[in-house]
Coordinates of C-alpha atoms in Angstrom, one line a residue:
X442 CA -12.8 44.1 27.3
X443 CA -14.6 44.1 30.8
X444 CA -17.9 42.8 31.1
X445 CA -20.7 44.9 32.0
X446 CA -21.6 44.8 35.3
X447 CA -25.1 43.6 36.3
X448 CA -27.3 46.1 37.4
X449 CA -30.6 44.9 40.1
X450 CA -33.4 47.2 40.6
X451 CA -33.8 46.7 44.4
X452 CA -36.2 49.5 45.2
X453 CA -37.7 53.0 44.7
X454 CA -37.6 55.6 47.4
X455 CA -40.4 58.1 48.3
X456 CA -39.2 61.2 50.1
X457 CA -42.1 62.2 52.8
X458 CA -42.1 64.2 56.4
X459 CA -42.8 60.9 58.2
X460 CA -40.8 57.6 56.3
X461 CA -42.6 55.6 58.8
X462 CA -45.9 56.9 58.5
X463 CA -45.6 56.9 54.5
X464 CA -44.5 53.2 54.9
X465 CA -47.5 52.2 57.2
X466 CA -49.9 53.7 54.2
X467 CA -48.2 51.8 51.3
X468 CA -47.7 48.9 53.4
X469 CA -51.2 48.6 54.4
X470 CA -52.3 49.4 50.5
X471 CA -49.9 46.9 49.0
X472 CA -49.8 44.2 51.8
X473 CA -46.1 43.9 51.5
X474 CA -44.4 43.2 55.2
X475 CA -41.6 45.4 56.5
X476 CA -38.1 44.7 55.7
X477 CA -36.1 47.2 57.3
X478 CA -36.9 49.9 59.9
X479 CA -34.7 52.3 61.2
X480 CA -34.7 55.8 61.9
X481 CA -35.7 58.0 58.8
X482 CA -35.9 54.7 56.8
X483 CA -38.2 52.1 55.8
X484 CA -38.1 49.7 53.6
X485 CA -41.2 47.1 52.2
X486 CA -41.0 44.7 49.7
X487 CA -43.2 42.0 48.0
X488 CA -43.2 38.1 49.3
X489 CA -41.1 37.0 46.2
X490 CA -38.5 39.5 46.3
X491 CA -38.8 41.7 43.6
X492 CA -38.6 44.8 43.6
X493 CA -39.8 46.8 46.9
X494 CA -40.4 50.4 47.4
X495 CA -38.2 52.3 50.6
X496 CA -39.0 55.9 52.3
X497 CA -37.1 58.4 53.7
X498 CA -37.6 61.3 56.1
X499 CA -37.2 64.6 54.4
X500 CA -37.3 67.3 56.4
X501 CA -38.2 69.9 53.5
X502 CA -40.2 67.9 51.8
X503 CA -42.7 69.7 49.7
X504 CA -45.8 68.0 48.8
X505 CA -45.6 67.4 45.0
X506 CA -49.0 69.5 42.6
X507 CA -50.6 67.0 40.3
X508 CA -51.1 68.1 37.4
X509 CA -47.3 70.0 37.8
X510 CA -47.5 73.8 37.2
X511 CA -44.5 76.0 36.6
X512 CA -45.2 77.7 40.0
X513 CA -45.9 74.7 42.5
X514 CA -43.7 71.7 43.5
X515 CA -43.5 69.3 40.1
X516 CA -43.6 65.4 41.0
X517 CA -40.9 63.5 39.6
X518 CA -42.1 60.4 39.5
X519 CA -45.1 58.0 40.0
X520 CA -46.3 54.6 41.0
X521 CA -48.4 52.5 38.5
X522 CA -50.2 49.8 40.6
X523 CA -52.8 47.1 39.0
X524 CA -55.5 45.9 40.8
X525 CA -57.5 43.3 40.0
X526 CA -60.8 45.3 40.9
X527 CA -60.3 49.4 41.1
X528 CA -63.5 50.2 42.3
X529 CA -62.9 48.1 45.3
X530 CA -59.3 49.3 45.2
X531 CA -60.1 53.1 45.1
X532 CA -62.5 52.5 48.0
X533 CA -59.7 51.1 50.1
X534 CA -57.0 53.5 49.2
X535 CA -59.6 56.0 50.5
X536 CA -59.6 54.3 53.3
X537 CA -56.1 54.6 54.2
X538 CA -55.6 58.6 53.5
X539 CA -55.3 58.5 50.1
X540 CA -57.5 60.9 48.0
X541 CA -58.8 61.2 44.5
X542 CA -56.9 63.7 42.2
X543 CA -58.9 65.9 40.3
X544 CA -57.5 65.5 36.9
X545 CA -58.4 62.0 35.6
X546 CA -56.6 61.7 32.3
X547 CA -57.3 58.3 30.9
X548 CA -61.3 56.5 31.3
X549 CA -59.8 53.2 33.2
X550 CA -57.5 54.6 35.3
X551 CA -57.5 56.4 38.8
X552 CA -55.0 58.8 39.7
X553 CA -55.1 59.4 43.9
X554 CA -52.8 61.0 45.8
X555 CA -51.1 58.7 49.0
X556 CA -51.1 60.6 52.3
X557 CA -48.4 63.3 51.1
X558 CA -49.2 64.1 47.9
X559 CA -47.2 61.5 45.9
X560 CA -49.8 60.7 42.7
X561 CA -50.0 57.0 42.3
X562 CA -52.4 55.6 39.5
X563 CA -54.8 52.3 40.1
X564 CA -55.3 50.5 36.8
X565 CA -57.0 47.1 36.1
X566 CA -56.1 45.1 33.1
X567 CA -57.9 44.7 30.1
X568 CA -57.8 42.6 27.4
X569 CA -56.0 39.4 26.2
X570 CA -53.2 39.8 28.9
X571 CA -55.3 40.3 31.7

């Protein structure tokens, strides 16, 4: 019997108009250096090399609706990323080009919205794990 082969998650990939100028705004937010550049592709990743997160230039990208309707683009996925203050964190998303999302569906989290629409949700954890 073969062994299963092992399987790494390197990375997830955002689709945008710009890869480069998606990767500026989530490598400003996250502080994660660059670790590849090249044209239509970028890829950031944390210090300790975990998992990173890698964009690519779509030409017909459609910004994604949040919260999806049958009639507007759906998103297909979203980032969960913990802070350890989200006021403070909020305020400096903001400051990058993200923007709140209307629909706030949990008291302790905030959904925004990066620079192209992809919804990414700032949390800060509670309780005995935090």
């Amino acid at each position: 019997m073969k062994p299963q082969p092992r399987f790494t998650l390197a990375a997830t990939t955002l689709d945008a108009p710009n890869a480069h100028e998606l990767a500026q705004f989530y490598q400003s937010l996250l502080g994660w250096p660059m670790q590849k550049e090249e044209p239509g592709w970028v890829e950031i990743a944390p210090p300790d090399g975990s998992a990173g997160l890698s964009f690519q230039t779509e030409p017909l990208f459609t910004r994604p609706q949040w919260p999806s309707t049958r009639s507007e683009q759906q998103m297909m996925m979203h980032l969960d990323i913990e802070v350890n203050d989200l006021s403070s964190a909020v305020d400096h998303a903001l400051a990058l080009g993200a923007t709140v999302a209307d629909f706030q569906p949990q008291a302790g989290v905030r959904v925004l919205c990066d620079p192209v629409g992809h919804p990414f949700c700032l949390f800060a954890r509670t309780g005995p794990s935090a």
